[in-house]
XYZ file of C-alpha atoms in Angstrom:
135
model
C 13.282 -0.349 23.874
C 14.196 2.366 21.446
C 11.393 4.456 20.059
C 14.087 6.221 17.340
C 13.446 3.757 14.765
C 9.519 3.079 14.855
C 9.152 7.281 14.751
C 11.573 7.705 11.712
C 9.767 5.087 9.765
C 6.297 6.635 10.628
C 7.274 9.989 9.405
C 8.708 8.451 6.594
C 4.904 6.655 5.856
C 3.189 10.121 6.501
C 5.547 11.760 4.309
C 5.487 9.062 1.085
C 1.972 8.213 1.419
C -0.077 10.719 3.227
C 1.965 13.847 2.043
C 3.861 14.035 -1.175
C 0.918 13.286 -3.383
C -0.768 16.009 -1.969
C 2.232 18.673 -2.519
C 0.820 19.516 -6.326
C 1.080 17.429 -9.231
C 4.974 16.159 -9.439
C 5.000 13.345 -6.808
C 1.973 11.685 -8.863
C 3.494 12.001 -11.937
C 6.664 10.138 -10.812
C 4.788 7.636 -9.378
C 2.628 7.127 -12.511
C 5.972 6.956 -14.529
C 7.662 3.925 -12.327
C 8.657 0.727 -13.878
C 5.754 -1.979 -13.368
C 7.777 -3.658 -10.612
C 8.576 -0.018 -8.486
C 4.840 0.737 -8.824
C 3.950 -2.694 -7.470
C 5.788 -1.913 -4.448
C 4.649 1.420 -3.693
C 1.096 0.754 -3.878
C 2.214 -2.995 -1.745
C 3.525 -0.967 0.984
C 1.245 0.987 1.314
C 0.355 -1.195 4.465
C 2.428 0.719 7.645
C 3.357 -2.997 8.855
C 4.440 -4.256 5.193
C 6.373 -0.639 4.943
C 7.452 -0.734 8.661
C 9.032 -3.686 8.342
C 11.162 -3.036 5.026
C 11.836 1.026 6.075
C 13.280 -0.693 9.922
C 15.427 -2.909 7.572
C 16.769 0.158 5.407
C 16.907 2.387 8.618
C 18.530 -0.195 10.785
C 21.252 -0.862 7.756
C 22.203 3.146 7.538
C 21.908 3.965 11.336
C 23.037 0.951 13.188
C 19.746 1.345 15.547
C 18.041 -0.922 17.111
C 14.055 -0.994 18.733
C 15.411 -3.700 20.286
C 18.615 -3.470 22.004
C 18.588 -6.616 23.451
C 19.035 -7.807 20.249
C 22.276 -6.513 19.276
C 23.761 -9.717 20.790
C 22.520 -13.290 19.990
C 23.379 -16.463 21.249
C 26.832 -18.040 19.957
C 25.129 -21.490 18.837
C 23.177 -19.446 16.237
C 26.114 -18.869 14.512
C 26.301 -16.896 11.142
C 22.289 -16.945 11.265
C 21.868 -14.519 14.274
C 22.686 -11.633 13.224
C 20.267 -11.847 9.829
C 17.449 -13.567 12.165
C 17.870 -10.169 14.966
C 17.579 -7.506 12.027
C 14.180 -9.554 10.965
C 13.248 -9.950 14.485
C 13.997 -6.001 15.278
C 12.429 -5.217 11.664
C 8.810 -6.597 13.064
C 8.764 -5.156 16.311
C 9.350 -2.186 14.948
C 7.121 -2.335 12.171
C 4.433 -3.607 14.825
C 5.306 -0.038 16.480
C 4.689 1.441 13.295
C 1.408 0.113 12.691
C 0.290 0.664 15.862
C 1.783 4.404 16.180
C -0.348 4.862 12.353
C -3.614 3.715 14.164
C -3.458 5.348 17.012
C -2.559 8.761 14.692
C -6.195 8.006 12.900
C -8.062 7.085 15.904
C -7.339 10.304 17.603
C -7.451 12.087 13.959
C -11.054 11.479 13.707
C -12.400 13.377 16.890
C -9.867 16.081 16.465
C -11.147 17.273 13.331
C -14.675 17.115 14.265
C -13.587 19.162 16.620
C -11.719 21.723 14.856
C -15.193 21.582 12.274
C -17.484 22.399 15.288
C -15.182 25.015 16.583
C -15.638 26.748 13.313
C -19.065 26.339 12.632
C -19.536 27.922 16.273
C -17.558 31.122 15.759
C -19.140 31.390 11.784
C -22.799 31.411 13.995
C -21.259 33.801 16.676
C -20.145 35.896 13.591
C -23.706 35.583 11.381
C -25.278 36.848 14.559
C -23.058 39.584 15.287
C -23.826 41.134 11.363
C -27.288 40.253 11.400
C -27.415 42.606 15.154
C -26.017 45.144 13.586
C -28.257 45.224 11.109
């Protein structure tokens, strides 16, 4: 199993949903501006399996990877149908690898910025002591 395809299309998710429309005002405004049918899509895929599965399609397409090597090859008696049925097939693992990766990212997002909250709130109390001693 190749991993290459599954992490490009999750940085590709992070980037076009979690990112850009932070990064000041002009992402938004293109997105606001997109014909009926673009904007449709964009808020769509906004799922990381729906995405996964179309971005592993596009990525697959320009890079000739596979998540699935085994799949590079399908049986003869499939004819002109296997090689459109092993994109599909590769295009759901890996957006099942996408998904996953994007759920795992949250789960351990959660705790680590409690974390990095309580670590600050300790060292603001260590420094409201150290003024107030002083004092």
């Amino acid at each position: 199993m190749n991993l290459t395809l599954a992490l490009m299309g999750l940085a590709i998710y992070i980037l076009v949903w979690e990112k850009l429309p932070d990064w000041g005002t002009w992402f938004n405004w293109i997105i606001e501006r997109l014909p009926k049918p673009l904007a449709y899509l964009y808020d769509a895929w906004h799922c990381p399996y729906c995405f996964g599965f179309w971005v592993a399609l596009a990525l697959h397409g320009l890079t000739g990877i596979q998540t699935i090597t085994a799949l590079a090859t399908m049986p003869a008696y499939l004819g002109w149908l296997g090689m459109p049925l092993a994109w599909c097939l590769d295009a759901l693992a890996t957006a099942t690898l996408i998904m996953f990766a994007k759920l795992c990212l949250h789960a351990l997002a959660v705790p680590a910025i409690k974390g990095h909250q309580m670590t600050a709130e300790l060292k603001q109390s260590f420094k409201a002591e150290a003024t107030t001693e002083t004092h």
